[in-house]
């Protein structure tokens, strides 16, 4: 399983946010998040901060953004915290989860029960970005956009 930094997609990101608990790579219409090993993700400690910062950077509540969770590390999260995210009027156009294990697949299925948007499970980063291209019409795979800082 590859981290985004180890792929050509990394150079197409327009911004990178690094927290003590994970790294987030921003593109025009989607975000790839990679949570660090052994973190227990909760709305209060992590999710709220991420949602607020991304809402400010994208200048919306996320309604046009696709979030891809690239699960390259072992970590846990509170799946019911997605209910808080949506209750506070945050939104996502779609949600993708990349995982290579059976446990990761079953966790993704559980999590999907609390996500109020289109969601899908993948076993590769490339497959998830092809999906992003299809639902957002951005052609990330063909893009030659240079990396800039916000």
PDB file of C-alpha atoms in Angstrom:
ATOM      1  CA  UNK A   1       0.000   0.000   0.000  1.00  0.00           C
ATOM      2  CA  UNK A   2       1.507   3.298  -1.083  1.00  0.00           C
ATOM      3  CA  UNK A   3       1.532   6.634   0.661  1.00  0.00           C
ATOM      4  CA  UNK A   4       0.535   9.500  -1.602  1.00  0.00           C
ATOM      5  CA  UNK A   5       4.069  10.955  -1.325  1.00  0.00           C
ATOM      6  CA  UNK A   6       5.370   7.801  -3.038  1.00  0.00           C
ATOM      7  CA  UNK A   7       3.229   8.342  -6.143  1.00  0.00           C
ATOM      8  CA  UNK A   8       3.194  10.841  -9.034  1.00  0.00           C
ATOM      9  CA  UNK A   9      -0.080  12.256  -7.633  1.00  0.00           C
ATOM     10  CA  UNK A  10       1.846  13.931  -4.826  1.00  0.00           C
ATOM     11  CA  UNK A  11       3.276  16.496  -7.241  1.00  0.00           C
ATOM     12  CA  UNK A  12      -0.209  17.393  -8.421  1.00  0.00           C
ATOM     13  CA  UNK A  13      -1.431  18.341  -4.944  1.00  0.00           C
ATOM     14  CA  UNK A  14      -2.018  22.070  -4.528  1.00  0.00           C
ATOM     15  CA  UNK A  15      -1.446  22.092  -0.768  1.00  0.00           C
ATOM     16  CA  UNK A  16      -0.324  19.798   2.050  1.00  0.00           C
ATOM     17  CA  UNK A  17      -1.370  20.006   5.701  1.00  0.00           C
ATOM     18  CA  UNK A  18       0.661  18.103   8.279  1.00  0.00           C
ATOM     19  CA  UNK A  19      -0.745  17.530  11.760  1.00  0.00           C
ATOM     20  CA  UNK A  20       0.823  15.516  14.561  1.00  0.00           C
ATOM     21  CA  UNK A  21      -1.808  12.815  13.879  1.00  0.00           C
ATOM     22  CA  UNK A  22      -1.868  12.723  10.065  1.00  0.00           C
ATOM     23  CA  UNK A  23      -1.142  14.269   6.677  1.00  0.00           C
ATOM     24  CA  UNK A  24      -3.683  15.714   4.253  1.00  0.00           C
ATOM     25  CA  UNK A  25      -3.078  16.410   0.571  1.00  0.00           C
ATOM     26  CA  UNK A  26      -5.393  18.888  -1.115  1.00  0.00           C
ATOM     27  CA  UNK A  27      -6.349  18.859  -4.782  1.00  0.00           C
ATOM     28  CA  UNK A  28      -8.903  20.999  -6.633  1.00  0.00           C
ATOM     29  CA  UNK A  29     -11.862  18.727  -5.924  1.00  0.00           C
ATOM     30  CA  UNK A  30     -10.621  16.171  -3.415  1.00  0.00           C
ATOM     31  CA  UNK A  31      -8.492  15.563  -0.336  1.00  0.00           C
ATOM     32  CA  UNK A  32      -6.403  12.495   0.468  1.00  0.00           C
ATOM     33  CA  UNK A  33      -5.929  11.908   4.191  1.00  0.00           C
ATOM     34  CA  UNK A  34      -3.366   9.593   5.765  1.00  0.00           C
ATOM     35  CA  UNK A  35      -3.701   9.159   9.519  1.00  0.00           C
ATOM     36  CA  UNK A  36      -0.542   8.147  11.388  1.00  0.00           C
ATOM     37  CA  UNK A  37      -0.039   4.784  13.071  1.00  0.00           C
ATOM     38  CA  UNK A  38      -1.814   4.007  16.380  1.00  0.00           C
ATOM     39  CA  UNK A  39      -3.948   7.163  16.449  1.00  0.00           C
ATOM     40  CA  UNK A  40      -7.513   6.973  17.785  1.00  0.00           C
ATOM     41  CA  UNK A  41      -9.383   9.533  15.662  1.00  0.00           C
ATOM     42  CA  UNK A  42     -12.312  11.357  17.251  1.00  0.00           C
ATOM     43  CA  UNK A  43     -14.373  14.362  16.238  1.00  0.00           C
ATOM     44  CA  UNK A  44     -13.373  16.353  19.313  1.00  0.00           C
ATOM     45  CA  UNK A  45      -9.606  15.847  19.028  1.00  0.00           C
ATOM     46  CA  UNK A  46      -9.109  15.599  15.267  1.00  0.00           C
ATOM     47  CA  UNK A  47     -12.180  15.762  13.039  1.00  0.00           C
ATOM     48  CA  UNK A  48     -13.385  19.197  14.086  1.00  0.00           C
ATOM     49  CA  UNK A  49      -9.969  20.758  13.420  1.00  0.00           C
ATOM     50  CA  UNK A  50      -9.692  19.131   9.989  1.00  0.00           C
ATOM     51  CA  UNK A  51     -13.254  20.043   8.959  1.00  0.00           C
ATOM     52  CA  UNK A  52     -12.834  23.674   9.999  1.00  0.00           C
ATOM     53  CA  UNK A  53      -9.503  24.126   8.228  1.00  0.00           C
ATOM     54  CA  UNK A  54     -10.617  22.428   5.026  1.00  0.00           C
ATOM     55  CA  UNK A  55     -13.876  24.417   5.006  1.00  0.00           C
ATOM     56  CA  UNK A  56     -11.867  27.620   5.243  1.00  0.00           C
ATOM     57  CA  UNK A  57      -9.362  26.614   2.563  1.00  0.00           C
ATOM     58  CA  UNK A  58     -12.021  25.405   0.120  1.00  0.00           C
ATOM     59  CA  UNK A  59     -14.384  28.233   1.110  1.00  0.00           C
ATOM     60  CA  UNK A  60     -17.390  25.931   1.513  1.00  0.00           C
ATOM     61  CA  UNK A  61     -18.818  23.280   3.822  1.00  0.00           C
ATOM     62  CA  UNK A  62     -17.319  20.474   1.738  1.00  0.00           C
ATOM     63  CA  UNK A  63     -20.308  19.939  -0.542  1.00  0.00           C
ATOM     64  CA  UNK A  64     -18.060  19.840  -3.622  1.00  0.00           C
ATOM     65  CA  UNK A  65     -15.162  17.925  -2.033  1.00  0.00           C
ATOM     66  CA  UNK A  66     -14.423  14.211  -2.188  1.00  0.00           C
ATOM     67  CA  UNK A  67     -12.493  12.811   0.777  1.00  0.00           C
ATOM     68  CA  UNK A  68     -10.229   9.797   0.241  1.00  0.00           C
ATOM     69  CA  UNK A  69      -9.012   8.012   3.357  1.00  0.00           C
ATOM     70  CA  UNK A  70      -5.750   6.315   2.350  1.00  0.00           C
ATOM     71  CA  UNK A  71      -5.354   3.854   5.211  1.00  0.00           C
ATOM     72  CA  UNK A  72      -1.636   3.128   4.951  1.00  0.00           C
ATOM     73  CA  UNK A  73      -1.294   2.892   8.751  1.00  0.00           C
ATOM     74  CA  UNK A  74      -3.170   1.072  11.496  1.00  0.00           C
ATOM     75  CA  UNK A  75      -5.413   3.423  13.445  1.00  0.00           C
ATOM     76  CA  UNK A  76      -8.917   3.502  14.837  1.00  0.00           C
ATOM     77  CA  UNK A  77     -11.748   5.967  14.684  1.00  0.00           C
ATOM     78  CA  UNK A  78     -15.158   6.588  16.176  1.00  0.00           C
ATOM     79  CA  UNK A  79     -17.505   5.843  13.242  1.00  0.00           C
ATOM     80  CA  UNK A  80     -20.491   7.469  14.944  1.00  0.00           C
ATOM     81  CA  UNK A  81     -18.585  10.780  14.950  1.00  0.00           C
ATOM     82  CA  UNK A  82     -19.571  11.079  11.285  1.00  0.00           C
ATOM     83  CA  UNK A  83     -23.067  11.878  12.588  1.00  0.00           C
ATOM     84  CA  UNK A  84     -21.632  14.963  14.347  1.00  0.00           C
ATOM     85  CA  UNK A  85     -19.845  16.029  11.149  1.00  0.00           C
ATOM     86  CA  UNK A  86     -23.080  16.005   9.140  1.00  0.00           C
ATOM     87  CA  UNK A  87     -25.209  17.418  11.979  1.00  0.00           C
ATOM     88  CA  UNK A  88     -22.959  20.514  12.052  1.00  0.00           C
ATOM     89  CA  UNK A  89     -23.789  21.140   8.352  1.00  0.00           C
ATOM     90  CA  UNK A  90     -20.492  19.901   6.990  1.00  0.00           C
ATOM     91  CA  UNK A  91     -20.821  17.828   3.865  1.00  0.00           C
ATOM     92  CA  UNK A  92     -18.894  15.808   1.302  1.00  0.00           C
ATOM     93  CA  UNK A  93     -19.606  15.139  -2.344  1.00  0.00           C
ATOM     94  CA  UNK A  94     -18.302  11.591  -1.817  1.00  0.00           C
ATOM     95  CA  UNK A  95     -16.130   9.509   0.506  1.00  0.00           C
ATOM     96  CA  UNK A  96     -13.618   6.836  -0.495  1.00  0.00           C
ATOM     97  CA  UNK A  97     -11.729   4.425   1.737  1.00  0.00           C
ATOM     98  CA  UNK A  98      -8.561   2.633   0.609  1.00  0.00           C
ATOM     99  CA  UNK A  99      -7.625  -0.461   2.577  1.00  0.00           C
ATOM    100  CA  UNK A 100      -5.939  -3.796   1.803  1.00  0.00           C
ATOM    101  CA  UNK A 101      -7.127  -5.974   4.656  1.00  0.00           C
ATOM    102  CA  UNK A 102     -10.346  -7.834   5.434  1.00  0.00           C
ATOM    103  CA  UNK A 103     -10.539  -5.970   8.746  1.00  0.00           C
ATOM    104  CA  UNK A 104     -10.146  -2.684   6.880  1.00  0.00           C
ATOM    105  CA  UNK A 105     -12.934  -3.681   4.500  1.00  0.00           C
ATOM    106  CA  UNK A 106     -15.315  -4.581   7.349  1.00  0.00           C
ATOM    107  CA  UNK A 107     -14.456  -1.366   9.203  1.00  0.00           C
ATOM    108  CA  UNK A 108     -15.222   0.585   6.030  1.00  0.00           C
ATOM    109  CA  UNK A 109     -18.607  -1.143   5.728  1.00  0.00           C
ATOM    110  CA  UNK A 110     -19.416  -0.224   9.336  1.00  0.00           C
ATOM    111  CA  UNK A 111     -18.307   3.365   8.795  1.00  0.00           C
ATOM    112  CA  UNK A 112     -20.463   3.706   5.668  1.00  0.00           C
ATOM    113  CA  UNK A 113     -23.551   3.275   7.855  1.00  0.00           C
ATOM    114  CA  UNK A 114     -22.827   6.701   9.395  1.00  0.00           C
ATOM    115  CA  UNK A 115     -21.682   8.603   6.300  1.00  0.00           C
ATOM    116  CA  UNK A 116     -24.527  10.507   4.622  1.00  0.00           C
ATOM    117  CA  UNK A 117     -22.991  10.673   1.162  1.00  0.00           C
ATOM    118  CA  UNK A 118     -21.872   8.483  -1.712  1.00  0.00           C
ATOM    119  CA  UNK A 119     -19.077   6.224  -0.473  1.00  0.00           C
ATOM    120  CA  UNK A 120     -16.927   3.459  -1.874  1.00  0.00           C
ATOM    121  CA  UNK A 121     -14.146   1.089  -0.804  1.00  0.00           C
ATOM    122  CA  UNK A 122     -10.941   0.654  -2.853  1.00  0.00           C
ATOM    123  CA  UNK A 123      -7.793  -1.405  -2.643  1.00  0.00           C
ATOM    124  CA  UNK A 124      -5.562   1.114  -4.460  1.00  0.00           C
ATOM    125  CA  UNK A 125      -4.981   4.841  -4.527  1.00  0.00           C
ATOM    126  CA  UNK A 126      -5.053   4.866  -8.325  1.00  0.00           C
ATOM    127  CA  UNK A 127      -8.515   3.244  -8.415  1.00  0.00           C
ATOM    128  CA  UNK A 128      -9.827   5.864  -5.989  1.00  0.00           C
ATOM    129  CA  UNK A 129      -8.445   8.713  -8.120  1.00  0.00           C
ATOM    130  CA  UNK A 130     -10.000   7.224 -11.268  1.00  0.00           C
ATOM    131  CA  UNK A 131     -13.306   7.255  -9.346  1.00  0.00           C
ATOM    132  CA  UNK A 132     -12.708  10.895  -8.352  1.00  0.00           C
ATOM    133  CA  UNK A 133     -12.133  11.752 -12.026  1.00  0.00           C
ATOM    134  CA  UNK A 134     -15.403  10.102 -12.999  1.00  0.00           C
ATOM    135  CA  UNK A 135     -17.579  11.848 -10.424  1.00  0.00           C
ATOM    136  CA  UNK A 136     -15.912  15.260 -10.493  1.00  0.00           C
ATOM    137  CA  UNK A 137     -14.876  15.529 -14.156  1.00  0.00           C
ATOM    138  CA  UNK A 138     -11.419  16.883 -13.222  1.00  0.00           C
ATOM    139  CA  UNK A 139      -9.091  14.470 -15.018  1.00  0.00           C
ATOM    140  CA  UNK A 140      -6.531  14.375 -12.206  1.00  0.00           C
ATOM    141  CA  UNK A 141      -4.665  11.606 -13.989  1.00  0.00           C
ATOM    142  CA  UNK A 142      -3.985  13.805 -17.024  1.00  0.00           C
ATOM    143  CA  UNK A 143      -3.475  17.069 -15.157  1.00  0.00           C
ATOM    144  CA  UNK A 144      -0.113  18.834 -15.386  1.00  0.00           C
ATOM    145  CA  UNK A 145      -0.961  21.386 -12.698  1.00  0.00           C
ATOM    146  CA  UNK A 146       2.031  22.598 -10.713  1.00  0.00           C
ATOM    147  CA  UNK A 147       2.195  22.414  -6.940  1.00  0.00           C
ATOM    148  CA  UNK A 148       1.490  25.724  -5.168  1.00  0.00           C
ATOM    149  CA  UNK A 149       1.164  26.819  -1.557  1.00  0.00           C
ATOM    150  CA  UNK A 150      -1.968  28.392  -0.168  1.00  0.00           C
TER     151      UNK A 150
END
